[in-house]
Amino acid sequence: MLIHRIINTKFSSCTYVIEVAHDQAWVVDCGDVPPLLEALKHKKLCGILLTHGHFDHIYGLNDVCRMFPEAMVYTNAAGRDALLSDRQNLSRYHETPFTFHFPERIIVVGDNETIPLSDTLKIRTVATPGHHPSCLTYVTDNVVFTVDSFIPNVGVVTILPGGDKALAAKSEELILELSRGSTIYAGHY
Ligand SMILES: [Zn+2]
């Protein structure tokens, strides 16, 4: 498994490309499209794992889903709502309102579900609300994608709609526990 980080132009959010074979990849979150296409050159995009529904982590989705018609989009129920509402994903308050055009490709996952990334590799969802109810952390082989639920040395943002300080503290504790000995991939750089 190889992981590439793309630092996006909007708020320096991160997209991660998980290469599971030389010709197959998964993506965690979806911002700027050109560098992502470059990273996915000659590869099949198997699916897109969303860490939450804020627009700075999803704004490239429509273009990428158009270009990769087989890729499904994984998120929880709150994430699906945010994908379909520019108010909930907060893009309405920024320069380009965003709503997702392919609702039929959303796969709603909950806490502690396993998604097979390849024949030999699985990734597990962990609900980590606090930053937003749609927050999922993804855990696989010594790797934890926490994105906005936990950014080392930076506090979790809980002042946006749907934020909850107490839940964020609980999620942070959980993430510290399950990331022991693992590499953390956070949401902003
Ligand atoms: Zn966020």
mmCIF file of C-alpha atoms and ligand atoms in Angstrom:
data_model
loop_
_atom_site.group_PDB
_atom_site.id
_atom_site.type_symbol
_atom_site.label_atom_id
_atom_site.label_comp_id
_atom_site.label_asym_id
_atom_site.label_seq_id
_atom_site.Cartn_x
_atom_site.Cartn_y
_atom_site.Cartn_z
ATOM 1 C CA MET A 1 0.000 0.000 0.000
ATOM 2 C CA LEU A 2 1.357 3.392 -1.019
ATOM 3 C CA ILE A 3 -0.163 6.668 0.133
ATOM 4 C CA HIS A 4 0.223 9.989 -1.677
ATOM 5 C CA ARG A 5 -0.844 13.263 -0.137
ATOM 6 C CA ILE A 6 -2.252 16.069 -2.254
ATOM 7 C CA ILE A 7 -2.487 19.482 -0.610
ATOM 8 C CA ASN A 8 -5.459 21.286 -2.123
ATOM 9 C CA THR A 9 -5.787 24.981 -2.919
ATOM 10 C CA LYS A 10 -8.886 25.496 -0.734
ATOM 11 C CA PHE A 11 -7.797 25.869 2.914
ATOM 12 C CA SER A 12 -4.849 23.498 2.318
ATOM 13 C CA SER A 13 -7.190 20.549 2.810
ATOM 14 C CA CYS A 14 -5.707 17.164 1.976
ATOM 15 C CA THR A 15 -6.721 14.453 -0.443
ATOM 16 C CA TYR A 16 -5.040 11.071 -0.001
ATOM 17 C CA VAL A 17 -4.538 8.515 -2.740
ATOM 18 C CA ILE A 18 -4.208 4.948 -1.454
ATOM 19 C CA GLU A 19 -2.525 2.813 -4.083
ATOM 20 C CA VAL A 20 -3.583 -0.787 -3.427
ATOM 21 C CA ALA A 21 -2.055 -2.205 -6.628
ATOM 22 C CA HIS A 22 -0.021 -0.629 -9.419
ATOM 23 C CA ASP A 23 -3.226 -0.086 -11.374
ATOM 24 C CA GLN A 24 -5.806 0.385 -8.602
ATOM 25 C CA ALA A 25 -6.365 3.139 -6.090
ATOM 26 C CA TRP A 26 -8.798 4.508 -3.545
ATOM 27 C CA VAL A 27 -9.114 8.142 -2.601
ATOM 28 C CA VAL A 28 -9.764 9.743 0.786
ATOM 29 C CA ASP A 29 -11.617 13.060 0.270
ATOM 30 C CA CYS A 30 -11.647 14.959 -2.986
ATOM 31 C CA GLY A 31 -10.471 18.534 -3.581
ATOM 32 C CA ASP A 32 -8.375 19.796 -6.520
ATOM 33 C CA VAL A 33 -8.945 17.657 -9.591
ATOM 34 C CA PRO A 34 -5.777 18.065 -11.780
ATOM 35 C CA PRO A 35 -3.245 16.701 -9.238
ATOM 36 C CA LEU A 36 -5.629 13.891 -8.386
ATOM 37 C CA LEU A 37 -5.957 12.909 -12.048
ATOM 38 C CA GLU A 38 -2.182 12.952 -12.291
ATOM 39 C CA ALA A 39 -1.911 10.608 -9.295
ATOM 40 C CA LEU A 40 -4.584 8.326 -10.767
ATOM 41 C CA LYS A 41 -3.026 8.129 -14.237
ATOM 42 C CA HIS A 42 -3.365 4.580 -15.660
ATOM 43 C CA LYS A 43 -5.202 3.481 -12.525
ATOM 44 C CA LYS A 44 -8.713 2.381 -11.795
ATOM 45 C CA LEU A 45 -10.332 4.485 -9.070
ATOM 46 C CA CYS A 46 -12.111 1.882 -6.927
ATOM 47 C CA GLY A 47 -13.913 4.261 -4.608
ATOM 48 C CA ILE A 48 -13.851 7.494 -2.646
ATOM 49 C CA LEU A 49 -13.899 7.475 1.160
ATOM 50 C CA LEU A 50 -15.178 10.722 2.642
ATOM 51 C CA THR A 51 -14.039 11.769 6.088
ATOM 52 C CA HIS A 52 -16.833 14.333 6.404
ATOM 53 C CA GLY A 53 -19.109 16.569 4.390
ATOM 54 C CA HIS A 54 -17.436 19.971 4.548
ATOM 55 C CA PHE A 55 -17.024 21.430 1.073
ATOM 56 C CA ASP A 56 -13.240 21.858 1.266
ATOM 57 C CA HIS A 57 -13.021 18.035 1.372
ATOM 58 C CA ILE A 58 -15.554 17.279 -1.366
ATOM 59 C CA TYR A 59 -15.493 20.039 -3.995
ATOM 60 C CA GLY A 60 -13.791 17.919 -6.671
ATOM 61 C CA LEU A 61 -16.285 15.077 -6.404
ATOM 62 C CA ASN A 62 -18.565 15.916 -9.334
ATOM 63 C CA ASP A 63 -15.708 16.095 -11.841
ATOM 64 C CA VAL A 64 -13.986 12.997 -10.496
ATOM 65 C CA CYS A 65 -17.200 10.951 -10.420
ATOM 66 C CA ARG A 66 -17.931 12.001 -14.000
ATOM 67 C CA MET A 67 -14.488 10.796 -15.078
ATOM 68 C CA PHE A 68 -14.589 7.553 -13.071
ATOM 69 C CA PRO A 69 -18.116 6.219 -13.496
ATOM 70 C CA GLU A 70 -17.444 3.059 -11.468
ATOM 71 C CA ALA A 71 -16.254 4.784 -8.309
ATOM 72 C CA MET A 72 -18.717 4.809 -5.422
ATOM 73 C CA VAL A 73 -18.643 7.396 -2.635
ATOM 74 C CA TYR A 74 -18.604 6.259 1.009
ATOM 75 C CA THR A 75 -19.894 8.451 3.825
ATOM 76 C CA ASN A 76 -22.341 8.265 6.725
ATOM 77 C CA ALA A 77 -25.941 9.530 6.787
ATOM 78 C CA ALA A 78 -24.944 13.045 7.883
ATOM 79 C CA GLY A 79 -22.312 13.078 5.144
ATOM 80 C CA ARG A 80 -24.915 12.205 2.539
ATOM 81 C CA ASP A 81 -27.063 15.091 3.757
ATOM 82 C CA ALA A 82 -24.096 17.447 3.517
ATOM 83 C CA LEU A 83 -23.253 16.264 -0.003
ATOM 84 C CA LEU A 84 -26.753 17.194 -1.100
ATOM 85 C CA SER A 85 -27.028 20.542 0.696
ATOM 86 C CA ASP A 86 -24.800 23.549 0.022
ATOM 87 C CA ARG A 87 -25.980 24.938 3.361
ATOM 88 C CA GLN A 88 -24.850 21.861 5.275
ATOM 89 C CA ASN A 89 -21.541 21.460 3.468
ATOM 90 C CA LEU A 90 -20.998 25.234 3.991
ATOM 91 C CA SER A 91 -20.157 25.945 0.331
ATOM 92 C CA ARG A 92 -23.124 28.338 0.156
ATOM 93 C CA TYR A 93 -21.141 30.758 2.310
ATOM 94 C CA HIS A 94 -18.107 30.605 0.025
ATOM 95 C CA GLU A 95 -17.496 31.529 -3.598
ATOM 96 C CA THR A 96 -18.819 28.386 -5.314
ATOM 97 C CA PRO A 97 -21.913 26.596 -4.002
ATOM 98 C CA PHE A 98 -21.477 22.826 -4.286
ATOM 99 C CA THR A 99 -24.005 20.002 -4.324
ATOM 100 C CA PHE A 100 -23.212 16.464 -5.371
ATOM 101 C CA HIS A 101 -24.731 15.399 -8.703
ATOM 102 C CA PHE A 102 -24.554 11.615 -8.263
ATOM 103 C CA PRO A 103 -26.626 10.756 -5.165
ATOM 104 C CA GLU A 104 -27.189 7.222 -6.496
ATOM 105 C CA ARG A 105 -23.483 6.560 -6.037
ATOM 106 C CA ILE A 106 -23.424 7.294 -2.320
ATOM 107 C CA ILE A 107 -22.910 4.271 -0.075
ATOM 108 C CA VAL A 108 -23.924 5.111 3.474
ATOM 109 C CA VAL A 109 -21.709 3.458 6.080
ATOM 110 C CA GLY A 110 -21.912 3.608 9.850
ATOM 111 C CA ASP A 111 -19.506 3.094 12.712
ATOM 112 C CA ASN A 112 -17.192 0.079 12.725
ATOM 113 C CA GLU A 113 -17.867 -1.144 9.208
ATOM 114 C CA THR A 114 -15.264 -2.838 7.066
ATOM 115 C CA ILE A 115 -14.690 -1.863 3.459
ATOM 116 C CA PRO A 116 -12.490 -4.152 1.332
ATOM 117 C CA LEU A 117 -9.917 -2.074 -0.556
ATOM 118 C CA SER A 118 -8.414 -5.082 -2.331
ATOM 119 C CA ASP A 119 -8.305 -8.854 -1.963
ATOM 120 C CA THR A 120 -5.865 -8.513 0.898
ATOM 121 C CA LEU A 121 -6.513 -5.084 2.397
ATOM 122 C CA LYS A 122 -9.482 -3.852 4.400
ATOM 123 C CA ILE A 123 -10.230 -0.486 5.960
ATOM 124 C CA ARG A 124 -12.479 0.100 8.965
ATOM 125 C CA THR A 125 -14.753 3.066 9.679
ATOM 126 C CA VAL A 126 -14.795 4.672 13.110
ATOM 127 C CA ALA A 127 -17.397 7.337 13.876
ATOM 128 C CA THR A 128 -15.549 10.358 15.286
ATOM 129 C CA PRO A 129 -18.122 13.158 15.580
ATOM 130 C CA GLY A 130 -17.301 16.486 17.192
ATOM 131 C CA HIS A 131 -15.944 18.484 14.264
ATOM 132 C CA HIS A 132 -19.115 17.522 12.350
ATOM 133 C CA PRO A 133 -21.666 14.673 12.693
ATOM 134 C CA SER A 134 -20.461 13.291 9.343
ATOM 135 C CA CYS A 135 -16.911 12.629 10.605
ATOM 136 C CA LEU A 136 -15.547 9.158 9.970
ATOM 137 C CA THR A 137 -11.999 8.098 10.702
ATOM 138 C CA TYR A 138 -10.634 5.281 8.525
ATOM 139 C CA VAL A 139 -8.244 2.718 9.970
ATOM 140 C CA THR A 140 -6.101 0.178 8.140
ATOM 141 C CA ASP A 141 -2.658 -1.499 8.490
ATOM 142 C CA ASN A 142 -0.900 0.990 10.825
ATOM 143 C CA VAL A 143 -2.515 3.905 9.076
ATOM 144 C CA VAL A 144 -5.259 6.179 10.407
ATOM 145 C CA PHE A 145 -6.974 8.818 8.298
ATOM 146 C CA THR A 146 -8.320 11.233 10.918
ATOM 147 C CA VAL A 147 -8.639 14.262 8.677
ATOM 148 C CA ASP A 148 -10.515 17.007 10.595
ATOM 149 C CA SER A 149 -11.391 14.804 13.600
ATOM 150 C CA PHE A 150 -7.819 15.003 14.851
ATOM 151 C CA ILE A 151 -4.974 17.131 13.539
ATOM 152 C CA PRO A 152 -1.835 16.573 15.635
ATOM 153 C CA ASN A 153 -0.851 19.704 17.578
ATOM 154 C CA VAL A 154 -3.901 21.596 16.320
ATOM 155 C CA GLY A 155 -7.218 21.687 18.178
ATOM 156 C CA VAL A 156 -10.313 20.234 16.527
ATOM 157 C CA VAL A 157 -12.573 22.963 15.133
ATOM 158 C CA THR A 158 -15.942 22.688 16.887
ATOM 159 C CA ILE A 159 -17.441 26.138 16.274
ATOM 160 C CA LEU A 160 -18.998 25.346 12.888
ATOM 161 C CA PRO A 161 -22.632 24.160 12.641
ATOM 162 C CA GLY A 162 -22.852 20.563 13.892
ATOM 163 C CA GLY A 163 -19.675 20.943 15.952
ATOM 164 C CA ASP A 164 -19.691 19.588 19.500
ATOM 165 C CA LYS A 165 -16.824 20.144 21.920
ATOM 166 C CA ALA A 166 -17.658 17.238 24.248
ATOM 167 C CA LEU A 167 -18.010 14.782 21.364
ATOM 168 C CA ALA A 168 -14.762 16.072 19.846
ATOM 169 C CA ALA A 169 -12.926 15.384 23.109
ATOM 170 C CA LYS A 170 -14.328 11.839 23.206
ATOM 171 C CA SER A 171 -13.385 11.242 19.571
ATOM 172 C CA GLU A 172 -9.907 12.596 20.193
ATOM 173 C CA GLU A 173 -9.422 10.125 23.032
ATOM 174 C CA LEU A 174 -10.600 7.284 20.824
ATOM 175 C CA ILE A 175 -8.302 8.331 17.977
ATOM 176 C CA LEU A 176 -5.278 8.557 20.291
ATOM 177 C CA GLU A 177 -6.048 5.039 21.450
ATOM 178 C CA LEU A 178 -6.460 3.501 18.020
ATOM 179 C CA SER A 179 -3.598 5.384 16.379
ATOM 180 C CA ARG A 180 -0.961 4.164 18.827
ATOM 181 C CA GLY A 181 1.961 2.965 16.707
ATOM 182 C CA SER A 182 0.248 4.090 13.518
ATOM 183 C CA THR A 183 0.785 6.973 11.139
ATOM 184 C CA ILE A 184 -1.891 9.670 11.282
ATOM 185 C CA TYR A 185 -3.019 11.336 8.078
ATOM 186 C CA ALA A 186 -4.729 14.603 8.951
ATOM 187 C CA GLY A 187 -7.082 16.847 7.012
ATOM 188 C CA HIS A 188 -5.069 20.010 6.556
ATOM 189 C CA TYR A 189 -1.422 20.697 6.056
HETATM 190 ZN ZN ZN B 1 -14.117 20.225 8.132
#
